[in-house]
Amino acid sequence: MSLLFSPLQLRSITLKNRIVVSPMCQYSGIDGFANDWHLVHLGSRAVGGAGLVFTEATAVTPEGRISPYDLGLWDNEHITFLRRITSFIEAQGSVPGIQLAHAGRKSSLTTPWNGDRQLTTEEGAWDTLGPTALAFSPDRATPQELTTDGIERIITAFAHAAKRALTAGFKVLEIHGAHGYLINEFLSPLSNRRTDEYGGSFDDRIRFLMRIIEAVREVWPQEYPLFLRISASDWVDGGWTTEDSARLAPIVKQAGVDLIDCSSGGNSADARIPAKPGYQVPFAEAVRKAGIPTGAVGIIVTPQQAEDILAAGQADLIFMAREFLRDPYFPLHAATALDHDMRWPVQYERAKRKK
């Protein structure tokens, strides 16, 4: 049997295959609310056969959004439409997952198709926050350094959002600690120059993340998996490294994280990233060797490529983003390519091809 189509059990949840729809921002919500676009976007990938379907980065506070059009879960009113989405995903035999996030100093931006730039006051800009008053780049706003009270409020916001996610019907929760957003900013010495208990040493720089994990695990059921996405390397000298990621792995595992989703970069405008097919897979392999299941992501575009990553023991799940934008039904087509007899939705069965 194809490894890509083998099931994986994480706590009480069994994924029918190893294919994951990675969180992908759609910049299509208003005031944090999901709508028909998100239902169709996420629902079609569940129809396409993915084992686990993640929402985009979903902000735990209004100022934690990347743009004014991000999803949010800071209000109980956000739950209703998300519940409609999770119900549809589950009806297709997939597992609904949500990624909770705070964009930190990389917030208050326009959409990518409108320049991906800092919002102006007239456009509704808000004050950005960070571990230290250091801008991401010269053309970005300098964040306000978070006070200890501000840190406490954000930790609480993650926990409250996790409770809402449970009510909305999600079965897997991922904490976004990657791509230069707030948690990543605390982890990396490039962006964290604090001199209190949240900055300086490795143990102090991971404290913010660890407290979020603890707060989330207190409200997220023990029978449901908790994932963590990290940027396994800043790709910059003096920044967060693969060795740091491997060191972090057993610590977060002990705290209740079940899988680390290994991405990279995003915390430095000076990073030079040699992007090519599978370029981030070695991070998943290194972190997996540290003793925790991992997800591989980053220009994984063919069924055989995904199968080979699993066969080599480099990761436990395959997270796919852009390829799912190109082909919502990638798993159905991959099954044919790998000679796996995957069940199609009965509505589409008459179109199923034989290899």
CSV table of C-alpha atoms in Angstrom, one decimal:
chain,number,residue,atom,x,y,z
A,1,MET,CA,0.0,0.0,0.0
A,2,SER,CA,1.2,3.5,-0.7
A,3,LEU,CA,2.6,5.2,2.3
A,4,LEU,CA,1.0,8.5,1.2
A,5,PHE,CA,-2.4,6.8,1.5
A,6,SER,CA,-1.7,5.0,4.8
A,7,PRO,CA,-3.7,6.2,7.8
A,8,LEU,CA,-2.1,8.0,10.7
A,9,GLN,CA,-3.5,8.1,14.2
A,10,LEU,CA,-2.7,11.0,16.5
A,11,ARG,CA,-4.3,10.7,19.9
A,12,SER,CA,-7.9,9.8,19.2
A,13,ILE,CA,-7.9,11.2,15.6
A,14,THR,CA,-7.2,9.0,12.6
A,15,LEU,CA,-6.2,10.7,9.4
A,16,LYS,CA,-7.2,8.6,6.4
A,17,ASN,CA,-4.1,9.6,4.5
A,18,ARG,CA,-0.9,11.6,5.0
A,19,ILE,CA,-1.9,14.5,2.7
A,20,VAL,CA,-2.6,17.9,4.5
A,21,VAL,CA,-4.0,21.1,3.1
A,22,SER,CA,-1.6,23.6,4.5
A,23,PRO,CA,-2.9,26.8,6.0
A,24,MET,CA,-3.1,29.4,3.1
A,25,CYS,CA,-4.3,32.9,3.7
A,26,GLN,CA,-7.1,33.9,1.4
A,27,TYR,CA,-7.5,37.6,2.5
A,28,SER,CA,-11.2,37.3,1.8
A,29,GLY,CA,-12.9,37.8,5.2
A,30,ILE,CA,-14.4,40.9,6.8
A,31,ASP,CA,-13.9,41.6,10.5
A,32,GLY,CA,-12.5,38.1,11.0
A,33,PHE,CA,-15.6,36.3,9.7
A,34,ALA,CA,-15.4,33.3,7.3
A,35,ASN,CA,-17.8,33.3,4.4
A,36,ASP,CA,-18.8,31.3,1.3
A,37,TRP,CA,-15.3,31.7,-0.2
A,38,HIS,CA,-13.8,29.9,2.7
A,39,LEU,CA,-16.5,27.2,2.6
A,40,VAL,CA,-15.9,26.4,-1.0
A,41,HIS,CA,-12.1,26.8,-0.8
A,42,LEU,CA,-11.7,24.4,2.1
A,43,GLY,CA,-14.6,22.2,1.2
A,44,SER,CA,-13.4,21.5,-2.3
A,45,ARG,CA,-10.1,20.3,-0.9
A,46,ALA,CA,-12.0,17.9,1.5
A,47,VAL,CA,-14.0,16.7,-1.5
A,48,GLY,CA,-10.6,16.2,-3.2
A,49,GLY,CA,-9.6,13.7,-0.6
A,50,ALA,CA,-7.1,15.4,1.7
A,51,GLY,CA,-6.8,13.7,5.1
A,52,LEU,CA,-6.5,16.9,7.0
A,53,VAL,CA,-7.7,20.4,5.9
A,54,PHE,CA,-6.4,23.4,7.7
A,55,THR,CA,-7.9,26.9,7.8
A,56,GLU,CA,-5.7,29.8,7.0
A,57,ALA,CA,-3.8,31.6,9.9
A,58,THR,CA,-6.7,32.7,12.1
A,59,ALA,CA,-6.0,35.7,14.4
A,60,VAL,CA,-6.6,35.4,18.1
A,61,THR,CA,-7.0,39.3,18.4
A,62,PRO,CA,-7.9,41.9,15.9
A,63,GLU,CA,-4.4,43.5,15.9
A,64,GLY,CA,-3.0,40.0,15.3
A,65,ARG,CA,-4.3,39.9,11.8
A,66,ILE,CA,-1.8,40.2,8.9
A,67,SER,CA,-4.4,42.2,7.0
A,68,PRO,CA,-7.9,43.5,7.6
A,69,TYR,CA,-9.2,40.6,5.6
A,70,ASP,CA,-7.8,37.7,7.7
A,71,LEU,CA,-9.9,35.2,9.5
A,72,GLY,CA,-10.3,35.7,13.3
A,73,LEU,CA,-11.5,33.8,16.3
A,74,TRP,CA,-11.5,36.5,19.0
A,75,ASP,CA,-15.3,36.7,19.2
A,76,ASN,CA,-17.9,34.0,19.8
A,77,GLU,CA,-19.8,35.3,16.7
A,78,HIS,CA,-17.0,33.9,14.5
A,79,ILE,CA,-18.0,30.4,15.5
A,80,THR,CA,-21.2,30.0,13.5
A,81,PHE,CA,-19.9,30.0,10.0
A,82,LEU,CA,-16.8,28.1,10.9
A,83,ARG,CA,-19.1,25.4,12.3
A,84,ARG,CA,-20.6,25.1,8.8
A,85,ILE,CA,-17.2,24.6,7.3
A,86,THR,CA,-16.0,22.0,9.8
A,87,SER,CA,-19.3,20.0,9.4
A,88,PHE,CA,-18.8,19.9,5.6
A,89,ILE,CA,-15.2,18.9,5.8
A,90,GLU,CA,-16.1,16.0,8.2
A,91,ALA,CA,-18.9,14.9,6.0
A,92,GLN,CA,-16.3,14.3,3.2
A,93,GLY,CA,-14.3,12.0,5.5
A,94,SER,CA,-11.6,14.6,6.2
A,95,VAL,CA,-10.5,16.1,9.5
A,96,PRO,CA,-10.9,19.9,10.0
A,97,GLY,CA,-7.9,21.7,11.5
A,98,ILE,CA,-7.4,25.3,12.4
A,99,GLN,CA,-4.2,27.3,12.8
A,100,LEU,CA,-4.2,30.0,15.4
A,101,ALA,CA,-1.9,33.0,15.0
A,102,HIS,CA,-0.8,36.5,15.9
A,103,ALA,CA,1.1,38.4,13.2
A,104,GLY,CA,3.1,40.6,15.6
A,105,ARG,CA,5.2,43.2,13.8
A,106,LYS,CA,4.2,41.8,10.4
A,107,SER,CA,0.6,42.9,10.8
A,108,SER,CA,-1.5,45.9,9.5
A,109,LEU,CA,-0.7,45.2,5.8
A,110,THR,CA,-2.6,45.4,2.6
A,111,THR,CA,-3.5,42.3,0.7
A,112,PRO,CA,-0.7,40.8,-1.5
A,113,TRP,CA,-2.6,41.9,-4.7
A,114,ASN,CA,-2.6,45.5,-3.3
A,115,GLY,CA,1.1,45.7,-2.8
A,116,ASP,CA,1.6,43.8,0.5
A,117,ARG,CA,2.6,47.1,2.1
A,118,GLN,CA,1.9,48.8,5.4
A,119,LEU,CA,-1.6,50.2,5.7
A,120,THR,CA,-2.0,53.9,5.9
A,121,THR,CA,-4.0,55.7,8.6
A,122,GLU,CA,-6.7,56.3,6.0
A,123,GLU,CA,-6.8,52.6,5.2
A,124,GLY,CA,-7.4,51.7,8.8
A,125,ALA,CA,-3.8,50.9,10.0
A,126,TRP,CA,-3.4,49.8,13.6
A,127,ASP,CA,-0.4,49.7,15.9
A,128,THR,CA,1.8,46.7,15.5
A,129,LEU,CA,3.3,44.7,18.4
A,130,GLY,CA,6.5,42.8,18.9
A,131,PRO,CA,8.9,41.4,21.5
A,132,THR,CA,11.2,44.4,20.7
A,133,ALA,CA,10.8,47.7,18.9
A,134,LEU,CA,12.5,46.5,15.8
A,135,ALA,CA,10.9,46.8,12.4
A,136,PHE,CA,10.9,43.8,10.0
A,137,SER,CA,12.4,46.0,7.2
A,138,PRO,CA,12.9,49.8,6.6
A,139,ASP,CA,9.5,50.1,4.8
A,140,ARG,CA,7.6,48.4,7.6
A,141,ALA,CA,6.2,49.9,10.9
A,142,THR,CA,8.3,49.8,14.0
A,143,PRO,CA,6.3,47.7,16.5
A,144,GLN,CA,5.5,48.6,20.1
A,145,GLU,CA,7.5,46.5,22.5
A,146,LEU,CA,5.0,44.3,24.4
A,147,THR,CA,4.7,44.8,28.1
A,148,THR,CA,4.4,41.8,30.4
A,149,ASP,CA,0.7,42.6,30.7
A,150,GLY,CA,0.4,42.7,26.9
A,151,ILE,CA,2.1,39.3,26.7
A,152,GLU,CA,-0.4,37.9,29.3
A,153,ARG,CA,-3.3,39.2,27.3
A,154,ILE,CA,-2.1,37.5,24.1
A,155,ILE,CA,-1.5,34.2,25.9
A,156,THR,CA,-5.0,34.4,27.2
A,157,ALA,CA,-6.3,35.2,23.7
A,158,PHE,CA,-4.8,32.0,22.3
A,159,ALA,CA,-6.5,30.0,25.0
A,160,HIS,CA,-9.9,31.6,24.4
A,161,ALA,CA,-9.5,31.1,20.7
A,162,ALA,CA,-8.7,27.5,21.2
A,163,LYS,CA,-12.0,27.0,23.2
A,164,ARG,CA,-13.9,28.7,20.4
A,165,ALA,CA,-12.2,26.4,17.9
A,166,LEU,CA,-13.4,23.4,19.8
A,167,THR,CA,-16.9,24.7,19.8
A,168,ALA,CA,-16.6,25.4,16.1
A,169,GLY,CA,-15.9,21.7,15.5
A,170,PHE,CA,-12.2,21.6,14.8
A,171,LYS,CA,-10.4,18.4,15.7
A,172,VAL,CA,-6.8,19.4,15.2
A,173,LEU,CA,-5.3,22.7,16.3
A,174,GLU,CA,-2.0,24.2,15.1
A,175,ILE,CA,-0.1,27.1,16.9
A,176,HIS,CA,1.6,29.3,14.3
A,177,GLY,CA,5.1,29.9,15.4
A,178,ALA,CA,6.7,30.5,12.0
A,179,HIS,CA,7.2,33.0,9.1
A,180,GLY,CA,8.3,35.9,11.2
A,181,TYR,CA,5.0,36.3,13.1
A,182,LEU,CA,4.8,37.0,16.8
A,183,ILE,CA,5.9,33.7,18.3
A,184,ASN,CA,8.7,33.4,15.8
A,185,GLU,CA,9.7,36.9,16.7
A,186,PHE,CA,10.1,35.8,20.3
A,187,LEU,CA,12.0,32.7,19.4
A,188,SER,CA,14.6,34.3,17.2
A,189,PRO,CA,17.5,36.4,18.5
A,190,LEU,CA,17.2,38.5,15.3
A,191,SER,CA,14.0,40.0,16.5
A,192,ASN,CA,14.0,39.4,20.3
A,193,ARG,CA,16.4,41.8,22.1
A,194,ARG,CA,14.5,41.7,25.4
A,195,THR,CA,16.4,41.7,28.7
A,196,ASP,CA,13.5,40.3,30.9
A,197,GLU,CA,12.4,36.7,31.3
A,198,TYR,CA,11.2,36.6,27.7
A,199,GLY,CA,14.5,37.4,26.0
A,200,GLY,CA,18.2,36.5,26.0
A,201,SER,CA,18.9,32.8,26.5
A,202,PHE,CA,17.3,30.0,24.5
A,203,ASP,CA,15.1,29.0,27.5
A,204,ASP,CA,13.9,32.6,27.9
A,205,ARG,CA,13.2,33.2,24.2
A,206,ILE,CA,11.0,30.0,24.1
A,207,ARG,CA,9.1,31.0,27.2
A,208,PHE,CA,6.3,32.9,25.4
A,209,LEU,CA,5.7,29.9,23.1
A,210,MET,CA,5.8,27.4,26.0
A,211,ARG,CA,3.2,29.5,28.0
A,212,ILE,CA,0.9,29.6,25.0
A,213,ILE,CA,1.2,25.8,24.6
A,214,GLU,CA,0.4,25.3,28.3
A,215,ALA,CA,-2.6,27.7,28.1
A,216,VAL,CA,-3.9,26.0,25.0
A,217,ARG,CA,-3.4,22.5,26.3
A,218,GLU,CA,-5.5,23.4,29.4
A,219,VAL,CA,-8.5,24.0,27.2
A,220,TRP,CA,-7.8,21.8,24.2
A,221,PRO,CA,-9.0,18.2,24.8
A,222,GLN,CA,-6.4,15.6,25.6
A,223,GLU,CA,-7.9,13.4,22.9
A,224,TYR,CA,-7.3,15.9,20.2
A,225,PRO,CA,-3.9,16.6,18.6
A,226,LEU,CA,-2.0,19.8,18.9
A,227,PHE,CA,0.5,20.8,16.2
A,228,LEU,CA,3.1,23.5,16.1
A,229,ARG,CA,4.4,25.2,13.0
A,230,ILE,CA,7.9,26.6,13.2
A,231,SER,CA,10.4,28.3,10.9
A,232,ALA,CA,13.1,25.7,11.5
A,233,SER,CA,15.7,28.2,10.3
A,234,ASP,CA,15.9,31.9,9.8
A,235,TRP,CA,18.4,31.4,7.0
A,236,VAL,CA,20.5,34.2,8.5
A,237,ASP,CA,23.7,34.0,10.5
A,238,GLY,CA,23.0,34.7,14.1
A,239,GLY,CA,19.3,33.7,13.8
A,240,TRP,CA,17.3,30.7,14.8
A,241,THR,CA,18.9,27.5,13.5
A,242,THR,CA,18.0,23.9,12.7
A,243,GLU,CA,19.9,22.9,15.9
A,244,ASP,CA,17.6,25.2,17.9
A,245,SER,CA,14.6,23.5,16.3
A,246,ALA,CA,15.9,20.1,17.2
A,247,ARG,CA,16.5,21.3,20.7
A,248,LEU,CA,13.0,22.7,20.9
A,249,ALA,CA,11.3,19.4,19.7
A,250,PRO,CA,11.5,17.3,22.9
A,251,ILE,CA,10.6,20.3,25.0
A,252,VAL,CA,7.3,21.0,23.2
A,253,LYS,CA,6.6,17.3,22.9
A,254,GLN,CA,6.7,17.0,26.7
A,255,ALA,CA,4.4,20.0,26.9
A,256,GLY,CA,1.7,18.3,24.8
A,257,VAL,CA,2.6,19.1,21.1
A,258,ASP,CA,2.0,16.0,18.9
A,259,LEU,CA,3.6,17.1,15.6
A,260,ILE,CA,5.9,19.9,14.4
A,261,ASP,CA,5.1,21.4,11.0
A,262,CYS,CA,8.5,22.4,9.6
A,263,SER,CA,8.6,25.5,7.5
A,264,SER,CA,11.4,28.1,7.4
A,265,GLY,CA,12.3,31.8,6.9
A,266,GLY,CA,10.0,34.8,7.1
A,267,ASN,CA,11.7,36.6,10.0
A,268,SER,CA,14.3,38.5,8.2
A,269,ALA,CA,14.1,40.6,5.1
A,270,ASP,CA,17.8,39.8,4.5
A,271,ALA,CA,17.3,36.0,4.2
A,272,ARG,CA,18.4,34.4,1.0
A,273,ILE,CA,16.5,31.2,0.7
A,274,PRO,CA,17.5,28.6,-2.0
A,275,ALA,CA,14.0,27.6,-2.8
A,276,LYS,CA,13.7,24.4,-4.9
A,277,PRO,CA,11.6,21.3,-4.8
A,278,GLY,CA,11.7,19.7,-1.3
A,279,TYR,CA,14.1,22.4,0.0
A,280,GLN,CA,12.5,22.4,3.5
A,281,VAL,CA,12.3,18.6,3.9
A,282,PRO,CA,15.7,18.3,5.6
A,283,PHE,CA,14.3,20.4,8.4
A,284,ALA,CA,11.4,18.0,9.0
A,285,GLU,CA,13.9,15.1,8.9
A,286,ALA,CA,16.2,16.8,11.5
A,287,VAL,CA,13.4,17.6,13.9
A,288,ARG,CA,11.9,14.1,13.5
A,289,LYS,CA,15.2,12.6,14.5
A,290,ALA,CA,14.9,14.7,17.7
A,291,GLY,CA,12.0,12.5,18.7
A,292,ILE,CA,8.7,14.0,17.5
A,293,PRO,CA,6.5,13.4,14.4
A,294,THR,CA,6.9,16.1,11.7
A,295,GLY,CA,5.2,17.5,8.7
A,296,ALA,CA,7.2,18.3,5.5
A,297,VAL,CA,6.3,21.4,3.4
A,298,GLY,CA,7.8,23.4,0.6
A,299,ILE,CA,7.5,22.9,-3.1
A,300,ILE,CA,6.2,19.3,-2.8
A,301,VAL,CA,4.3,18.9,-6.1
A,302,THR,CA,4.2,15.3,-7.3
A,303,PRO,CA,2.8,12.1,-5.8
A,304,GLN,CA,6.1,10.3,-6.1
A,305,GLN,CA,8.0,13.1,-4.4
A,306,ALA,CA,5.6,12.9,-1.5
A,307,GLU,CA,5.7,9.1,-1.4
A,308,ASP,CA,9.6,9.2,-1.4
A,309,ILE,CA,9.7,11.7,1.6
A,310,LEU,CA,7.6,9.3,3.7
A,311,ALA,CA,9.5,6.2,2.5
A,312,ALA,CA,12.8,7.8,3.5
A,313,GLY,CA,11.5,8.5,7.0
A,314,GLN,CA,11.9,12.2,6.6
A,315,ALA,CA,8.4,13.2,7.8
A,316,ASP,CA,5.1,11.7,8.9
A,317,LEU,CA,2.7,14.1,7.0
A,318,ILE,CA,3.0,16.0,3.7
A,319,PHE,CA,1.7,19.6,3.9
A,320,MET,CA,0.9,21.1,0.5
A,321,ALA,CA,-0.1,24.6,-0.3
A,322,ARG,CA,0.3,26.0,-3.8
A,323,GLU,CA,-0.2,22.6,-5.4
A,324,PHE,CA,-3.6,22.5,-3.8
A,325,LEU,CA,-4.4,25.9,-5.3
A,326,ARG,CA,-3.5,24.5,-8.7
A,327,ASP,CA,-5.3,21.2,-8.1
A,328,PRO,CA,-8.0,20.9,-5.3
A,329,TYR,CA,-8.3,17.2,-6.2
A,330,PHE,CA,-4.6,16.3,-5.9
A,331,PRO,CA,-5.2,13.3,-3.6
A,332,LEU,CA,-7.6,11.7,-6.1
A,333,HIS,CA,-5.1,12.1,-8.9
A,334,ALA,CA,-2.2,11.0,-6.7
A,335,ALA,CA,-4.0,7.8,-5.8
A,336,THR,CA,-4.2,6.9,-9.5
A,337,ALA,CA,-0.5,7.7,-10.1
A,338,LEU,CA,0.5,5.6,-7.1
A,339,ASP,CA,-1.8,2.7,-8.0
A,340,HIS,CA,-3.9,3.2,-4.8
A,341,ASP,CA,-7.6,2.4,-5.1
A,342,MET,CA,-9.0,5.5,-3.4
A,343,ARG,CA,-12.7,5.9,-3.1
A,344,TRP,CA,-14.0,9.0,-5.0
A,345,PRO,CA,-17.0,10.9,-3.9
A,346,VAL,CA,-20.0,9.1,-5.3
A,347,GLN,CA,-21.0,12.3,-7.2
A,348,TYR,CA,-17.7,12.1,-9.1
A,349,GLU,CA,-17.2,8.4,-9.3
A,350,ARG,CA,-18.2,8.2,-13.0
A,351,ALA,CA,-15.2,10.4,-13.9
A,352,LYS,CA,-12.7,8.2,-12.1
A,353,ARG,CA,-9.9,7.2,-14.5
A,354,LYS,CA,-7.9,4.0,-14.5
A,355,LYS,CA,-4.1,4.4,-14.8
